[in-house]
Each structure stands twice: as structure tokens, then as C-alpha cells.
Short mmCIF file of C-alpha atoms in Angstrom, two decimals:
data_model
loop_
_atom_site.label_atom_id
_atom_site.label_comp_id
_atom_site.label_asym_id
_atom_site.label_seq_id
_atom_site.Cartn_x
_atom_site.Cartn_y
_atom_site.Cartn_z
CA UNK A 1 122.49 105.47 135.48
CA UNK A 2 119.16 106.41 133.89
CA UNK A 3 115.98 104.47 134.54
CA UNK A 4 115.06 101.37 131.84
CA UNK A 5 112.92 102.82 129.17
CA UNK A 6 109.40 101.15 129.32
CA UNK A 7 108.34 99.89 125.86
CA UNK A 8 105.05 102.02 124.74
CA UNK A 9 101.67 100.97 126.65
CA UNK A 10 98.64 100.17 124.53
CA UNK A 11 96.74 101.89 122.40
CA UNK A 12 93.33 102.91 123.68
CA UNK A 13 90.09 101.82 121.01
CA UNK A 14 88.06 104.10 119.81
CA UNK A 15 84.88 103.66 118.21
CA UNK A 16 83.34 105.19 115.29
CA UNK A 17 79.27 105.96 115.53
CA UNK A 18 78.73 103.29 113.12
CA UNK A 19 81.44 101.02 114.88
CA UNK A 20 79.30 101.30 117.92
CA UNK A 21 76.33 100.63 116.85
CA UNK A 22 77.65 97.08 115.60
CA UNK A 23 78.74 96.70 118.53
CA UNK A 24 75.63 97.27 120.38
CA UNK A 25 74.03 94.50 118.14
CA UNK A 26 76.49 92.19 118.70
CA UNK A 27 75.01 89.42 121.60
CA UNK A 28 76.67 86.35 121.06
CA UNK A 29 78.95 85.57 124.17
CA UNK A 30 81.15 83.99 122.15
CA UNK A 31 81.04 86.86 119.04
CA UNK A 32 82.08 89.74 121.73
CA UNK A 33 84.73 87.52 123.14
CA UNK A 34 86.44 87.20 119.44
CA UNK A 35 86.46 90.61 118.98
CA UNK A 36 87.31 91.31 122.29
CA UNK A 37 90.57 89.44 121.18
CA UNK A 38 91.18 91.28 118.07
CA UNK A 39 91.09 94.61 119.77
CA UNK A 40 93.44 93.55 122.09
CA UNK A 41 95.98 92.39 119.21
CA UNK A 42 95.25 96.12 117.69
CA UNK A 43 95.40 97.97 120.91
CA UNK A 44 99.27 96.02 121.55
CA UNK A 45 100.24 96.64 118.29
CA UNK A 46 98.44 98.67 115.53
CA UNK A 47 100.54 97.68 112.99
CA UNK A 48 99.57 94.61 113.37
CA UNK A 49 96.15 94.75 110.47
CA UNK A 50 97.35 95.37 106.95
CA UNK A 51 96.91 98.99 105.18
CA UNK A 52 93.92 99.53 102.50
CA UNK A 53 95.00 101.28 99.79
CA UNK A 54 93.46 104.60 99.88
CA UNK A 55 93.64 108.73 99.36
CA UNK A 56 96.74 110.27 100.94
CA UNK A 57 94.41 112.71 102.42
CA UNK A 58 92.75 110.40 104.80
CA UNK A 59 93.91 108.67 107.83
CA UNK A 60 95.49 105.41 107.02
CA UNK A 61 92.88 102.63 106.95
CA UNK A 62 93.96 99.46 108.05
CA UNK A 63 92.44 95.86 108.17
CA UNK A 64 92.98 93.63 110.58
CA UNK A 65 91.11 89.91 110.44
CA UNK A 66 91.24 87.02 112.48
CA UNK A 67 90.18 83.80 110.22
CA UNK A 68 90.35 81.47 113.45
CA UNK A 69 87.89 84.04 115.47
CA UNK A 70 86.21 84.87 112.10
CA UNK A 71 86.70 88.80 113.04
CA UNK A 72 87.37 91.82 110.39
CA UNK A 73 87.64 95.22 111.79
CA UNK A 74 88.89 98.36 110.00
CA UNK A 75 90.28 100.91 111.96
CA UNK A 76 93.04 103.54 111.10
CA UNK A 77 95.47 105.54 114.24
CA UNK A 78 95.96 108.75 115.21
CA UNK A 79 99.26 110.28 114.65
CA UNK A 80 100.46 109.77 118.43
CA UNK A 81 99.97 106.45 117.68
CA UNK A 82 97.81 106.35 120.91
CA UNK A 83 94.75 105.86 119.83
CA UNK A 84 92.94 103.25 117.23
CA UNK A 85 89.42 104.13 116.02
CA UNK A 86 87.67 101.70 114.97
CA UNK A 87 85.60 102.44 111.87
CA UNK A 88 83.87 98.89 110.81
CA UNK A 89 83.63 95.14 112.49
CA UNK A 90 82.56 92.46 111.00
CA UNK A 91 82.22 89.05 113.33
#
């Protein structure tokens, strides 16, 4: 009998030069810990933000926002679906 299939781990984040220099700003405790959730939703399941209508040429931007944590971040995948680069966050 062949070993259970394990369901796919998470994505790893990736940030944009722009991306990380929001981050770097950000200093609120409770700011980092709200986005800190978000990525974590993305990084499970990058499906999970909705697309933004776009070029075909591009990678696939999607949004993903939180209106409880008050978090927006764009990000789009690569096409191993392994990692999410974040391009924008807004928190």
C-alpha cells in the first residue's frame, strides 16, 4: 500500500522592494501582528485574495483584505504555486 499523500505545505512570502520597505515602516505591535495574519491566510492558501483584472502578460495580481484586521495586500504567485510575492500592503 502506498504512503498517504500529504496535502501541499505553504507557500513561502516573498517581498517586493517596495513591499519591504512598507514593511520596514510598519511599528505598531499590533499593525505587524494583522498582517502577520494575512500572510499566513495567503501563504495556506493563495487563492484565498481575489484576482485584479489585469494584462494577460503579467503575473496574476491578486488582492487579498482583511476588514476585521484592516489589512490589504496585493501579491500575485509563481507558477509552482510555491511562492507568493508580495507587491503592496496596506495596514
Amino acid at each position: 500500500m502506498p504512503p498517504p499523500q500529504q496535502g501541499r505545505g505553504r507557500a513561502r512570502i516573498a517581498f517586493s522592494d517596495s513591499a519591504a520597505k512598507q514593511l520596514e515602516a510598519i511599528t505598531s505591535e499590533a499593525a505587524v501582528h494583522a498582517l502577520d495574519r494575512a500572510l499566513v491566510v495567503i501563504s495556506v492558501d493563495p487563492e484565498a485574495g481575489t484576482p485584479i483584472p489585469g494584462g494577460a502578460s503579467a503575473p496574476q495580481l491578486r488582492q487579498y483584505a482583511d476588514e476585521v484586521e484592516h489589512v490589504r495586500v496585493l501579491y500575485f504567485v509563481t507558477t509552482l504555486r510555491t511562492v507568493v510575492v508580495v507587491a503592496y500592503i496596506e495596514v
